[in-house]
JSON list of C-alpha atoms and ligand atoms in Angstrom, two decimals:
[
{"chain": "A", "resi": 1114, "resn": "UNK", "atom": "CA", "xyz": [-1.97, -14.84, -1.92]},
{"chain": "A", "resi": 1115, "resn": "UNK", "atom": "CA", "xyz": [0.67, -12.50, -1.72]},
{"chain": "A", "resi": 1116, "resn": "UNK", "atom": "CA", "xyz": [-0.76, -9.70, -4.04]},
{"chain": "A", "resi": 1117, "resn": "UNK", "atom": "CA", "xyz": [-1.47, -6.68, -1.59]},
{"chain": "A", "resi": 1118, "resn": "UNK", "atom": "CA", "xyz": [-4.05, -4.06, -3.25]},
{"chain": "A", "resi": 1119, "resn": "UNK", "atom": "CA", "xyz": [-3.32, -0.53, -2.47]},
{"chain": "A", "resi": 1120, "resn": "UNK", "atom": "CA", "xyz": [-6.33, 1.46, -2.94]},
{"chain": "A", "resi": 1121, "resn": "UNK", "atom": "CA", "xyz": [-6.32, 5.67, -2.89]},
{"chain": "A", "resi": 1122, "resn": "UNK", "atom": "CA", "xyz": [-9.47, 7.66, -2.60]},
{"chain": "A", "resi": 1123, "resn": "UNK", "atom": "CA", "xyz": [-10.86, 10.87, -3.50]},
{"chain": "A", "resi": 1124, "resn": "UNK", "atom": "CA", "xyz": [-8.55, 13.60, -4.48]},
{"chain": "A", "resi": 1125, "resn": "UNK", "atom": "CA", "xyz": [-4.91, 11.64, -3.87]},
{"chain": "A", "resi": 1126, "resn": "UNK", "atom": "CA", "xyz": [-4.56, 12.07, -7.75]},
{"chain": "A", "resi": 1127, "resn": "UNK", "atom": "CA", "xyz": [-3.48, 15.63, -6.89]},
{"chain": "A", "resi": 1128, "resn": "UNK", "atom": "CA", "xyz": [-0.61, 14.42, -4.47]},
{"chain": "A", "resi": 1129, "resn": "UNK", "atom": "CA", "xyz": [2.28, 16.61, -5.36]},
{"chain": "A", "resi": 1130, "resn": "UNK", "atom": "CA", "xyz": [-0.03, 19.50, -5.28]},
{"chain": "A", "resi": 1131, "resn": "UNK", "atom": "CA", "xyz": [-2.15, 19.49, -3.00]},
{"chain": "A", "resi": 1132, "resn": "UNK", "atom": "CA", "xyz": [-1.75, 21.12, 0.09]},
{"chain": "A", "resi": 1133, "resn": "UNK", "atom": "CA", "xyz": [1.50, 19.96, 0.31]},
{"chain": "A", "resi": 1134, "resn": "UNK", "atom": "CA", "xyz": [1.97, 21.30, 3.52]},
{"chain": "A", "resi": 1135, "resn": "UNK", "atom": "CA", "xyz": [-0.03, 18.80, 4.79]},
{"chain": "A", "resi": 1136, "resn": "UNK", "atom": "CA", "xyz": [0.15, 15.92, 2.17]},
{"chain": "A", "resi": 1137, "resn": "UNK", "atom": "CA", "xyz": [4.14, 16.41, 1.52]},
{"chain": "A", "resi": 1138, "resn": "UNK", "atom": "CA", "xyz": [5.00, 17.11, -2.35]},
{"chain": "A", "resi": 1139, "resn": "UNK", "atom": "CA", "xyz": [5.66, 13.34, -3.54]},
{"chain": "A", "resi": 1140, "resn": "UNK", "atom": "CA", "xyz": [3.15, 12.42, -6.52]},
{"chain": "A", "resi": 1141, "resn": "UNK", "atom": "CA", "xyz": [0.75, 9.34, -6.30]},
{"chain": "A", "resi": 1142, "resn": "UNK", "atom": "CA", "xyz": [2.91, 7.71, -9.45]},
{"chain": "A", "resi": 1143, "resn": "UNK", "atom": "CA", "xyz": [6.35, 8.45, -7.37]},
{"chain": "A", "resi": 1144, "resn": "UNK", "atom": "CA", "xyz": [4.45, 6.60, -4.12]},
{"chain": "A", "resi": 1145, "resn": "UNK", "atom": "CA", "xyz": [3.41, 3.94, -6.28]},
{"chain": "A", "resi": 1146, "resn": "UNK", "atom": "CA", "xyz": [6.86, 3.47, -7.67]},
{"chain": "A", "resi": 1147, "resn": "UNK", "atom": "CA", "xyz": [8.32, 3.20, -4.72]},
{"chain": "A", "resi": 1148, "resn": "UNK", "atom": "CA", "xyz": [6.09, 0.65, -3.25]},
{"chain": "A", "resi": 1149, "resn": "UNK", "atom": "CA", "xyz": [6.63, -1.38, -6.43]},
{"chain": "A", "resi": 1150, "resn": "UNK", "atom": "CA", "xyz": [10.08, -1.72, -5.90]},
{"chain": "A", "resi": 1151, "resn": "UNK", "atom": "CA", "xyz": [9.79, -2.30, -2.17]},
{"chain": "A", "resi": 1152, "resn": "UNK", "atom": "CA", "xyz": [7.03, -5.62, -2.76]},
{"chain": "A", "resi": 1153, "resn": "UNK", "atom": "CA", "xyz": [9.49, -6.85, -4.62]},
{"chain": "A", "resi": 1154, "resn": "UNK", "atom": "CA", "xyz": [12.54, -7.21, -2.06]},
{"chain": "A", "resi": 1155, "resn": "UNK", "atom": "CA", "xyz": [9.24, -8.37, 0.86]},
{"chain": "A", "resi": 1156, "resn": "UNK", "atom": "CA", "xyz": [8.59, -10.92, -2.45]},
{"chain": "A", "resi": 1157, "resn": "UNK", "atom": "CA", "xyz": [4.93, -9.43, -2.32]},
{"chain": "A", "resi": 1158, "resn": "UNK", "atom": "CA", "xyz": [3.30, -7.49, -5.33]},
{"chain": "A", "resi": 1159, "resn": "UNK", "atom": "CA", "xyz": [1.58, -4.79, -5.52]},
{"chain": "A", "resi": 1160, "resn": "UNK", "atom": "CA", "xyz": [-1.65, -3.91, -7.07]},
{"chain": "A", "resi": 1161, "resn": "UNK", "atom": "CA", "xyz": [-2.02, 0.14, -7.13]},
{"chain": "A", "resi": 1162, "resn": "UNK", "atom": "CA", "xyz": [-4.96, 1.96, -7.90]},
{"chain": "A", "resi": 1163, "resn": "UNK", "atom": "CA", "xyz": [-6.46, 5.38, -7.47]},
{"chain": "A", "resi": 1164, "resn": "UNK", "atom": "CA", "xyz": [-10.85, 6.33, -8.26]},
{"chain": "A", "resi": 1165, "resn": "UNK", "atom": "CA", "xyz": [-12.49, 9.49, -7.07]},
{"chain": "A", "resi": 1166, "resn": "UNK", "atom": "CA", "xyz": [-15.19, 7.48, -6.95]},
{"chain": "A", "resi": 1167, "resn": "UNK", "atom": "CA", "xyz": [-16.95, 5.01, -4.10]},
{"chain": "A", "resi": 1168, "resn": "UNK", "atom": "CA", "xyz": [-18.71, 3.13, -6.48]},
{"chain": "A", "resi": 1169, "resn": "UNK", "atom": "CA", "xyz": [-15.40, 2.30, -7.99]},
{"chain": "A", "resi": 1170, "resn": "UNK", "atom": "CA", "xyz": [-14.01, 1.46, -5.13]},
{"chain": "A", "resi": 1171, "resn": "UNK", "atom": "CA", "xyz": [-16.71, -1.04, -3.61]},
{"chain": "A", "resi": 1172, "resn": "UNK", "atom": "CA", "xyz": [-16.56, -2.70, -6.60]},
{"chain": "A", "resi": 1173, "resn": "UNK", "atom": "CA", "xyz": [-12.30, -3.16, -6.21]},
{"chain": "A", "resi": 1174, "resn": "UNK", "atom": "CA", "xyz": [-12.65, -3.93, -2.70]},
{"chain": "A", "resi": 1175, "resn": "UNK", "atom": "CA", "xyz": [-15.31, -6.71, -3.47]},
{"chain": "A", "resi": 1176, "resn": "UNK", "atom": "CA", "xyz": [-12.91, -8.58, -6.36]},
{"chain": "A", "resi": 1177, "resn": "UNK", "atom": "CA", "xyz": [-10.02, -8.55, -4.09]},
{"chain": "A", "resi": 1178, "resn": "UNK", "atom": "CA", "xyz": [-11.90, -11.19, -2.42]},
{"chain": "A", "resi": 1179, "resn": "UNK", "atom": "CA", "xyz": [-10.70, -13.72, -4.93]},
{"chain": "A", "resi": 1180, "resn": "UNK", "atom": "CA", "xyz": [-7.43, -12.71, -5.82]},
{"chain": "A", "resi": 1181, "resn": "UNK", "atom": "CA", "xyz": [-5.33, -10.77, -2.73]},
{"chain": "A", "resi": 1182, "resn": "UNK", "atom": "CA", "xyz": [-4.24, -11.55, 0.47]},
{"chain": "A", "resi": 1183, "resn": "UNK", "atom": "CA", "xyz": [-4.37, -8.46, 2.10]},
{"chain": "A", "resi": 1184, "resn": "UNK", "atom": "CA", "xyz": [-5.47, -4.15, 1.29]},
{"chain": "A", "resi": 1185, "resn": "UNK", "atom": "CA", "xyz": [-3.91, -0.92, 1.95]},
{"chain": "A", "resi": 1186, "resn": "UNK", "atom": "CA", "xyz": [-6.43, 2.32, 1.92]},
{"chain": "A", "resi": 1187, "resn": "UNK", "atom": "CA", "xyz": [-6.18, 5.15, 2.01]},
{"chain": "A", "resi": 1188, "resn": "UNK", "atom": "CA", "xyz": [-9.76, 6.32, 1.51]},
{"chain": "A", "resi": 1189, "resn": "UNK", "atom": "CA", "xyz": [-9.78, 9.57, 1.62]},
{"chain": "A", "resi": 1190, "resn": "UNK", "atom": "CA", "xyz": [-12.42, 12.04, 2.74]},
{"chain": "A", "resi": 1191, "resn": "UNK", "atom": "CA", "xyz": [-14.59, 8.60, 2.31]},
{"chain": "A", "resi": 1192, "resn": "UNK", "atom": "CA", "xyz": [-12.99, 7.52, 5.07]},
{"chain": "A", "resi": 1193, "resn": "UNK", "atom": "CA", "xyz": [-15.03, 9.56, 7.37]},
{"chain": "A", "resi": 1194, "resn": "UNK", "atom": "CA", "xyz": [-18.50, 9.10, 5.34]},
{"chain": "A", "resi": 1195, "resn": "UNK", "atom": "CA", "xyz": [-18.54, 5.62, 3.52]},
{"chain": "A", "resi": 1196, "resn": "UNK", "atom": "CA", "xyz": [-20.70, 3.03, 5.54]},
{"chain": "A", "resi": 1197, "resn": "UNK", "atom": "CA", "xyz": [-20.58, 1.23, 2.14]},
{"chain": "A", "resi": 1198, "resn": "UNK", "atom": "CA", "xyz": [-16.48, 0.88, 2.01]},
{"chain": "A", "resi": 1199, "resn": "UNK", "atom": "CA", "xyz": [-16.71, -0.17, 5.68]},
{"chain": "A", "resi": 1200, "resn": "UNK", "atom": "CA", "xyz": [-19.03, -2.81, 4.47]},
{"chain": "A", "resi": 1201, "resn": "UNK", "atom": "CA", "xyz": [-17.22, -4.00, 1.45]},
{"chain": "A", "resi": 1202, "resn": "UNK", "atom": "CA", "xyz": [-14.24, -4.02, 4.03]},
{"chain": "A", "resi": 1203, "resn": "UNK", "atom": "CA", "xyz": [-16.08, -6.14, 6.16]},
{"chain": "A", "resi": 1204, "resn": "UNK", "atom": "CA", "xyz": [-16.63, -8.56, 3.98]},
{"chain": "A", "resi": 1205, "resn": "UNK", "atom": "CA", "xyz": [-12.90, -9.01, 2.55]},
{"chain": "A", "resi": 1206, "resn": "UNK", "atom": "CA", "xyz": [-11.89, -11.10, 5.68]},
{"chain": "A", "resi": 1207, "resn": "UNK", "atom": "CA", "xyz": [-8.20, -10.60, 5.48]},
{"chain": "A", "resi": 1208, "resn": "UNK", "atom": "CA", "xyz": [-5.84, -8.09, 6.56]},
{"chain": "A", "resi": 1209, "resn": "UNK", "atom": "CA", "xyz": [-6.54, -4.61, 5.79]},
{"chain": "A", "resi": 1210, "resn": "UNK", "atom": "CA", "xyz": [-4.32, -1.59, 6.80]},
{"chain": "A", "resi": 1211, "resn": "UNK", "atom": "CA", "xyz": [-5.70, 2.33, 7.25]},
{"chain": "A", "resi": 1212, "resn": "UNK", "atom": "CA", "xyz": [-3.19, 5.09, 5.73]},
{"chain": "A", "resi": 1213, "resn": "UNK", "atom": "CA", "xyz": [-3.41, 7.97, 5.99]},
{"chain": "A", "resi": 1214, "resn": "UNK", "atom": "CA", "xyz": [-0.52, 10.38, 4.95]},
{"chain": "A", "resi": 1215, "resn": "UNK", "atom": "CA", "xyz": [-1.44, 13.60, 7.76]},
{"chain": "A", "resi": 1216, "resn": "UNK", "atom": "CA", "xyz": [-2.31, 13.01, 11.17]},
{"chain": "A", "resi": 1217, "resn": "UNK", "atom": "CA", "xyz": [-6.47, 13.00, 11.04]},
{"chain": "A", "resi": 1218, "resn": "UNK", "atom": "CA", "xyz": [-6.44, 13.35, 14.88]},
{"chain": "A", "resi": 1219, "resn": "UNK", "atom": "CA", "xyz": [-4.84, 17.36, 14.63]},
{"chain": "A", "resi": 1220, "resn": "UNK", "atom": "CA", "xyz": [-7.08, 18.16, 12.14]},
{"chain": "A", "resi": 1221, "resn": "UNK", "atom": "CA", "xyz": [-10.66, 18.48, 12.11]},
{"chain": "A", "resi": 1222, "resn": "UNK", "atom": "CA", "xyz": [-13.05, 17.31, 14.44]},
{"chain": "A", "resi": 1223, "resn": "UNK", "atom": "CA", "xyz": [-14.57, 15.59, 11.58]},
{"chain": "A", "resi": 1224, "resn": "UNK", "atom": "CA", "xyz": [-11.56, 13.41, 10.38]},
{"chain": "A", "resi": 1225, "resn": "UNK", "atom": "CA", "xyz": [-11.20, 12.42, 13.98]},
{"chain": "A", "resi": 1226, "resn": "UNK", "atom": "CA", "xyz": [-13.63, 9.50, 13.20]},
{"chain": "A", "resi": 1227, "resn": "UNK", "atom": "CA", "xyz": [-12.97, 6.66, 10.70]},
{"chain": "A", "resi": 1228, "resn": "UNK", "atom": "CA", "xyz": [-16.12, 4.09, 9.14]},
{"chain": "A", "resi": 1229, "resn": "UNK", "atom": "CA", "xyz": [-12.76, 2.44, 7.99]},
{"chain": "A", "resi": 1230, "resn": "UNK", "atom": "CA", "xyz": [-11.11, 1.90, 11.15]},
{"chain": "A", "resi": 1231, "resn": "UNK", "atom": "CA", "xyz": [-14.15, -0.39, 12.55]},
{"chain": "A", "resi": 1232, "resn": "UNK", "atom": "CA", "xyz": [-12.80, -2.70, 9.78]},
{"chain": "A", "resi": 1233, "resn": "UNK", "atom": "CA", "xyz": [-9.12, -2.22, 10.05]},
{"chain": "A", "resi": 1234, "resn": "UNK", "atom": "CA", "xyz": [-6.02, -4.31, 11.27]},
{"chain": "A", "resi": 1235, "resn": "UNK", "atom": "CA", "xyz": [-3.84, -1.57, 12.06]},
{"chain": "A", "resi": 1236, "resn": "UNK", "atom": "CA", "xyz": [-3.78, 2.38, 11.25]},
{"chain": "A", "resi": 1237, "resn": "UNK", "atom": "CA", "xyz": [-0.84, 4.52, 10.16]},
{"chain": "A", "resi": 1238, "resn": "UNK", "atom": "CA", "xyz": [-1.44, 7.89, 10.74]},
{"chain": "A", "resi": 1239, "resn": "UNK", "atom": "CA", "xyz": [0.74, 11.44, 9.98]},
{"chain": "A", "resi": 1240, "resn": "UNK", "atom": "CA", "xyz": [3.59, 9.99, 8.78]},
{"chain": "A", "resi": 1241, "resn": "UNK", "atom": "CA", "xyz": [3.50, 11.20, 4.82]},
{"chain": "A", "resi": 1242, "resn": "UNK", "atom": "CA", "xyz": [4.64, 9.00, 1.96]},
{"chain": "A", "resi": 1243, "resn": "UNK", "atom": "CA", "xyz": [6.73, 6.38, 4.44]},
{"chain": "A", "resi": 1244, "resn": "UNK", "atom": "CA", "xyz": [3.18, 5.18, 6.19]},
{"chain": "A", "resi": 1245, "resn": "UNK", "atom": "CA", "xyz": [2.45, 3.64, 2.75]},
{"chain": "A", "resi": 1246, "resn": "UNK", "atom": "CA", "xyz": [6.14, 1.48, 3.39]},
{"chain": "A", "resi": 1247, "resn": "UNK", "atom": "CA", "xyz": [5.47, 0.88, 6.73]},
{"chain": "A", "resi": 1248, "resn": "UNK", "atom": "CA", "xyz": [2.17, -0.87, 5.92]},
{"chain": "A", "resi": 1249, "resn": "UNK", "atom": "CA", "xyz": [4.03, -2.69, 3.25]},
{"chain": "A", "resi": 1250, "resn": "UNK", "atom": "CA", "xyz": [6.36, -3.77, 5.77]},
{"chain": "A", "resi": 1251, "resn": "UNK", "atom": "CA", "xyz": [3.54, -4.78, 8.14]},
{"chain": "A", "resi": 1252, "resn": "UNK", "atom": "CA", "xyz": [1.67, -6.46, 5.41]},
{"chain": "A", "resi": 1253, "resn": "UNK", "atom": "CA", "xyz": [4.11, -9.05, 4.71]},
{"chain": "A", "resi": 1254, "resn": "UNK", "atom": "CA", "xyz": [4.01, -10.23, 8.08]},
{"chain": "A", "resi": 1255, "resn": "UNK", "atom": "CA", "xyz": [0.30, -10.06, 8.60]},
{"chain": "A", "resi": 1256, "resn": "UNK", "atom": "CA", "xyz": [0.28, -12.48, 4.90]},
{"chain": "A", "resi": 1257, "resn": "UNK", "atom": "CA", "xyz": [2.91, -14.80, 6.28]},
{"chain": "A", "resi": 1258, "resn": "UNK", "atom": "CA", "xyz": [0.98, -15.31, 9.74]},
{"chain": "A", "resi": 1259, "resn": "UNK", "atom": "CA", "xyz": [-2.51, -16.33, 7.87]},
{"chain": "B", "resi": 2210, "resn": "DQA", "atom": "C1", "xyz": [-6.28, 11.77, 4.14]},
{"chain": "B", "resi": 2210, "resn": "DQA", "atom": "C2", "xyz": [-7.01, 12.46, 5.28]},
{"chain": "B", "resi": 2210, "resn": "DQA", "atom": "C3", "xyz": [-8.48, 12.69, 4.94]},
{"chain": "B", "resi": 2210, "resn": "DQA", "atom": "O1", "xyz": [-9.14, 13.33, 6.01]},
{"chain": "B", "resi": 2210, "resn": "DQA", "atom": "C4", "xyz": [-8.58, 13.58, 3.71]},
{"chain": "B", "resi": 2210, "resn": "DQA", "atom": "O2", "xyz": [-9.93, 13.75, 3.34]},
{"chain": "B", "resi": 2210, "resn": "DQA", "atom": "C5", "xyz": [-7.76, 13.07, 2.58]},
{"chain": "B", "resi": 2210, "resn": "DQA", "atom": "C6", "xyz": [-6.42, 12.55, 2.84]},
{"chain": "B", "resi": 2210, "resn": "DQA", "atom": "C7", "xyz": [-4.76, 11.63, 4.40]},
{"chain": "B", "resi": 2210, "resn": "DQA", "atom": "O3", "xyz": [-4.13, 10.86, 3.70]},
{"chain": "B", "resi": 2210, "resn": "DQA", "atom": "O4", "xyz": [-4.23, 12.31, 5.29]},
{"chain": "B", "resi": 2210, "resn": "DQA", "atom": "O5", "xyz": [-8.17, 13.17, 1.41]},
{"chain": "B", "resi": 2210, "resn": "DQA", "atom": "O6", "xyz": [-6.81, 10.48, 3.97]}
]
């Protein structure tokens, strides 16, 4: 299966934005864009979604079961609450990356602790926009080794 879900949390509709300081001023479209035309050239495709919500993104997480090989997240502020993505996660059973575009562990003590992580390959942490790439990157080689 070499369809890679990329799934965005809370809030990383307003990429662009939002505190671009911290989150760099690239839009979630441009990001998406991007990673489009990278799949392509690792011959994997990308399936690229946003919700705000957790319920929404349980439910994506459970149907990738059947029909991708591998997820990126970047969960947002859910990635420091949601016991019930960690779950879903757990339950996927193949590769799954963390993003996250600032570096969690200079920020708040509160970010400094991920429900996602327990579940998670790898992490990619502070690097803006280009973690999403690297993951890509990293993807296709996790994919080709399973
Ligand atoms: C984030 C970091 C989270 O702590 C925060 O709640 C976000 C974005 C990041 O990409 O750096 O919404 O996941």
């Amino acid at each position: 299966m070499r369809k890679v879900l990329v799934l965005n949390g809370p809030n990383l509709n307003l990429l662009g934005t939002r505190e671009p300081e911290l989150y760099g001023r690239e839009t979630l479209d441009q990001i998406g864009a991007s990673l489009t035309d990278e799949a392509r050239a690792l011959g994997l495709e990308v399936d690229f979604r946003q919700s705000n919500s957790e319920a929404t993104l349980v439910d994506w997480i459970q149907q990738a079961r059947t029909g991708h090989g591998g997820i990126i997240l970047n969960a947002g502020a859910y990635t420091h609450t949601s016991i019930a993505i960690l779950d879903a996660l757990r339950a996927f059973g193949r590769p799954i990356i963390e993003v996250h575009l600032s570096n969690v562990y200079r920020r708040e003590d509160f970010r400094h602790h991920s429900y996602v992580s327990l579940a998670a390959t790898g992490v990619i942490a502070g690097l803006g926009a280009q973690g999403y790439s690297l993951a890509l990157k990293a993807m296709a080689t996790l994919i080709d080794r399973t």
